[in-house]
JSON list of C-alpha atoms in Angstrom, two decimals:
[
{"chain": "A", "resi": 1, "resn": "UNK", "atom": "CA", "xyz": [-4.94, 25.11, -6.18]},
{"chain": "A", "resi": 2, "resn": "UNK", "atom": "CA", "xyz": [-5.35, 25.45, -2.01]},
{"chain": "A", "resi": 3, "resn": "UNK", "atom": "CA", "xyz": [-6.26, 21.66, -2.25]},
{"chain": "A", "resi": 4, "resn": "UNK", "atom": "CA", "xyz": [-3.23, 20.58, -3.85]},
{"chain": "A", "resi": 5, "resn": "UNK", "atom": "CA", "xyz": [-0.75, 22.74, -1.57]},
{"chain": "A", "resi": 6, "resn": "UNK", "atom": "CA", "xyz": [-2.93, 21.31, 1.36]},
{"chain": "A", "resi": 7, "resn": "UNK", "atom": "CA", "xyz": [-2.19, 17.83, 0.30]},
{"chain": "A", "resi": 8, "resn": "UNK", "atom": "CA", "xyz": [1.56, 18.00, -0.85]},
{"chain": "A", "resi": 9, "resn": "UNK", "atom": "CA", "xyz": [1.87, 19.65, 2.82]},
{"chain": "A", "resi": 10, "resn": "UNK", "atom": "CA", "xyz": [0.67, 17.08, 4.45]},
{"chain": "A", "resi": 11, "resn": "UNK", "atom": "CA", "xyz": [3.03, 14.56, 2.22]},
{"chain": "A", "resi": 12, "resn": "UNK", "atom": "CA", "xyz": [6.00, 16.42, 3.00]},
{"chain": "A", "resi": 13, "resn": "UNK", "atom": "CA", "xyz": [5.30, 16.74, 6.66]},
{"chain": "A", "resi": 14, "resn": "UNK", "atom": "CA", "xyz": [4.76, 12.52, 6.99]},
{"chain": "A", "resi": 15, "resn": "UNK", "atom": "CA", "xyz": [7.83, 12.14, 5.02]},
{"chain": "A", "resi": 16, "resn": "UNK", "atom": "CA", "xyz": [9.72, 13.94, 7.92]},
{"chain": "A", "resi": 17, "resn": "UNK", "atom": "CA", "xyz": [9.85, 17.06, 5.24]},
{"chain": "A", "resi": 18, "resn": "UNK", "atom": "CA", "xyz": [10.08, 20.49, 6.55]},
{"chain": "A", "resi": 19, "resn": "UNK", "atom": "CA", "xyz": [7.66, 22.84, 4.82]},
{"chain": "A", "resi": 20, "resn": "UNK", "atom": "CA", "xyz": [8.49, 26.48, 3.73]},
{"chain": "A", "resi": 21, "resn": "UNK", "atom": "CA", "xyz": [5.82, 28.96, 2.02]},
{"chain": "A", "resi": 22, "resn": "UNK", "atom": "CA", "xyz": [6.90, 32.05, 0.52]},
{"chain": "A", "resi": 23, "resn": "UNK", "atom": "CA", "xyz": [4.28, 34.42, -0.80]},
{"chain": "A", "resi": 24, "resn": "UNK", "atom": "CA", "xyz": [4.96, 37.34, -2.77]},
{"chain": "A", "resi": 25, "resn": "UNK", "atom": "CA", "xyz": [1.53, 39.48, -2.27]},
{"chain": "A", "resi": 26, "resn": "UNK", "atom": "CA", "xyz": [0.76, 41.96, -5.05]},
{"chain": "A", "resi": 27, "resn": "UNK", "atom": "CA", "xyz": [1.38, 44.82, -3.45]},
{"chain": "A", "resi": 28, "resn": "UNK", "atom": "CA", "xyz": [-1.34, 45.86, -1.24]},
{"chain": "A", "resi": 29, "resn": "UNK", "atom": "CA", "xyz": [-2.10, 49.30, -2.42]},
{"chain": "A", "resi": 30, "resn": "UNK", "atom": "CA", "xyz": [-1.55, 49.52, -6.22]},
{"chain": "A", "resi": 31, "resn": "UNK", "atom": "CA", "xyz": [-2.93, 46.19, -7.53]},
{"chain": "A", "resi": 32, "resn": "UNK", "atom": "CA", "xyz": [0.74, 45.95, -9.32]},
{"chain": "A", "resi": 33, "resn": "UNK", "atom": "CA", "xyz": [3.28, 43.25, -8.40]},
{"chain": "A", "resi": 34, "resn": "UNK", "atom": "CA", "xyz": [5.22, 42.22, -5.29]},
{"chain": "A", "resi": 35, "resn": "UNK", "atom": "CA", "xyz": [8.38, 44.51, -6.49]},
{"chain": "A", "resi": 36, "resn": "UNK", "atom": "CA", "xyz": [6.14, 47.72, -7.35]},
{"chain": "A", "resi": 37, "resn": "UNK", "atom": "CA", "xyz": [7.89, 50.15, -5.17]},
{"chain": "A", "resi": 38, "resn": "UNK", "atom": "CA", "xyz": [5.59, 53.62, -7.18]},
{"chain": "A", "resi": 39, "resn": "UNK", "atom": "CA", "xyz": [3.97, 54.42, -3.87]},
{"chain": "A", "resi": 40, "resn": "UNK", "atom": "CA", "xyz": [6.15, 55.20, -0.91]},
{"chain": "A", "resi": 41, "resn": "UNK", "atom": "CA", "xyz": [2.81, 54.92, 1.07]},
{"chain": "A", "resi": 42, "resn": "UNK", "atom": "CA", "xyz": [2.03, 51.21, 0.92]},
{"chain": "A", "resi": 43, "resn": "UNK", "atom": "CA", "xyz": [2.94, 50.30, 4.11]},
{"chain": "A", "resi": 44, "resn": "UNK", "atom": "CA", "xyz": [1.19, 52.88, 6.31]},
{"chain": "A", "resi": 45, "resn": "UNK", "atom": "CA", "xyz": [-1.86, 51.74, 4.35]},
{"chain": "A", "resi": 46, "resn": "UNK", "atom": "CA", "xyz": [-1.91, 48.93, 5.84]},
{"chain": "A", "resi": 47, "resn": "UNK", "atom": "CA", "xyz": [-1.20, 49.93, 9.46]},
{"chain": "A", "resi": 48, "resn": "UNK", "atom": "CA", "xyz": [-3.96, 50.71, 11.95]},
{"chain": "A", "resi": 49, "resn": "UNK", "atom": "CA", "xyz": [-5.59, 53.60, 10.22]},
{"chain": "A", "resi": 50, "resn": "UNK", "atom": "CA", "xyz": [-3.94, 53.34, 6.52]},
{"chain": "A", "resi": 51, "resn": "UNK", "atom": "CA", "xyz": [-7.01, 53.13, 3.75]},
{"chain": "A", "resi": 52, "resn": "UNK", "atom": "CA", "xyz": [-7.08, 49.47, 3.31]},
{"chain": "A", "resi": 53, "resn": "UNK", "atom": "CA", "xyz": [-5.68, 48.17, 6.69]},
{"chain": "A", "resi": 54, "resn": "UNK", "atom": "CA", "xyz": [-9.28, 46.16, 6.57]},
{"chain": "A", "resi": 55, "resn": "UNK", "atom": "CA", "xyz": [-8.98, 44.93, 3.43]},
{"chain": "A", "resi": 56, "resn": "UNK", "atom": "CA", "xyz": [-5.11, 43.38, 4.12]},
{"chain": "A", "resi": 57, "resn": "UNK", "atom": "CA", "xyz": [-6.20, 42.40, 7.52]},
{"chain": "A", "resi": 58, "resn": "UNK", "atom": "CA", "xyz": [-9.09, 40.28, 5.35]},
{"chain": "A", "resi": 59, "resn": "UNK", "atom": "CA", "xyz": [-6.73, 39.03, 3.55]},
{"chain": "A", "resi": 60, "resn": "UNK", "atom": "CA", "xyz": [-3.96, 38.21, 6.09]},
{"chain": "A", "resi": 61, "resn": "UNK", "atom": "CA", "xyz": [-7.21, 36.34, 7.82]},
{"chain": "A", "resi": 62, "resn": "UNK", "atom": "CA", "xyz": [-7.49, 34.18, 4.84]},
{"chain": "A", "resi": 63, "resn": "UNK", "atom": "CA", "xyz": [-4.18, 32.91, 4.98]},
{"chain": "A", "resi": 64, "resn": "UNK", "atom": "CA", "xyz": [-4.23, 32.44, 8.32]},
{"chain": "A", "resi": 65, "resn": "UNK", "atom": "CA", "xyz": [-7.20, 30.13, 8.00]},
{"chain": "A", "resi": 66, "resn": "UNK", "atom": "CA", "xyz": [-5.56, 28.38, 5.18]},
{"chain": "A", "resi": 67, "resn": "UNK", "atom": "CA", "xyz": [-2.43, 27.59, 7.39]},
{"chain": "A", "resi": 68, "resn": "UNK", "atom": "CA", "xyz": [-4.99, 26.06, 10.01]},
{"chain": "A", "resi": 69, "resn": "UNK", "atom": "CA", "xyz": [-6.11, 23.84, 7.79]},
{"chain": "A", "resi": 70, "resn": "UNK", "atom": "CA", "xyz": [-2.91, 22.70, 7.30]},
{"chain": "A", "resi": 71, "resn": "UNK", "atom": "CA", "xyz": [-3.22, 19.02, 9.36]},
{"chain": "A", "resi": 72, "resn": "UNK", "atom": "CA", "xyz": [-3.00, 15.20, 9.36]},
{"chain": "A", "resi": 73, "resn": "UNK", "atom": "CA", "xyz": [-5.70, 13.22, 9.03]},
{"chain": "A", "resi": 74, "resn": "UNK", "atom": "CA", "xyz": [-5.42, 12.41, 12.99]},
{"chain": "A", "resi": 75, "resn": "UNK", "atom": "CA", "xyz": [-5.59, 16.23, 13.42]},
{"chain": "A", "resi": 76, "resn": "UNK", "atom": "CA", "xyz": [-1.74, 17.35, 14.25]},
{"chain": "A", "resi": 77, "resn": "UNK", "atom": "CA", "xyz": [-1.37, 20.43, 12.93]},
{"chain": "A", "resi": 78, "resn": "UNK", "atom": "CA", "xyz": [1.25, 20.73, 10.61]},
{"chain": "A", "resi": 79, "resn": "UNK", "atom": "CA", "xyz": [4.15, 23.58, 11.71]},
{"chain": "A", "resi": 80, "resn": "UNK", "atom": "CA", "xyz": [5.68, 25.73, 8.63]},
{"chain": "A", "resi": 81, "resn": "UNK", "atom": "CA", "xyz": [8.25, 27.82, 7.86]},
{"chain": "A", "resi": 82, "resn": "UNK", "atom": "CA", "xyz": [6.01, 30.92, 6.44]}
]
């Protein structure tokens, strides 16, 4: 859950941690897993003018307002290693 990664964060970072996220995104274009390699076109799909460059820029938005979010309680932002 977002809340609990938010919150374990934010532990990490006041106990002088340094926080890494790795995400392994389904891939993009067949729905499949991060090491589905079928379609040789996945990446030009999500360039400017691939078929669903909107719907992985929607997405890429999403985690990028997840990663905002990521602050103390006085309102530093918290850096990671992404």
């Amino acid at each position: 859950p977002f809340r609990k990664i938010r919150q374990e964060t934010i532990n990490q970072y006041k106990r002088g941690g340094v926080v890494s996220f790795s995400w392994h995104l389904d891939n993009p274009l067949t729905g499949k897993d991060a090491w589905d390699v079928s379609d040789t076109t996945v990446v030009a799909s999500i360039l400017p003018g691939g078929d669903i460059m909107r719907n992985f820029n929607k997405l890429a938005d999403a985690v990028a307002a997840f990663m905002n979010t990521l602050e103390t309680e006085e309102g530093t932002k918290i850096p990671v290693y992404f």
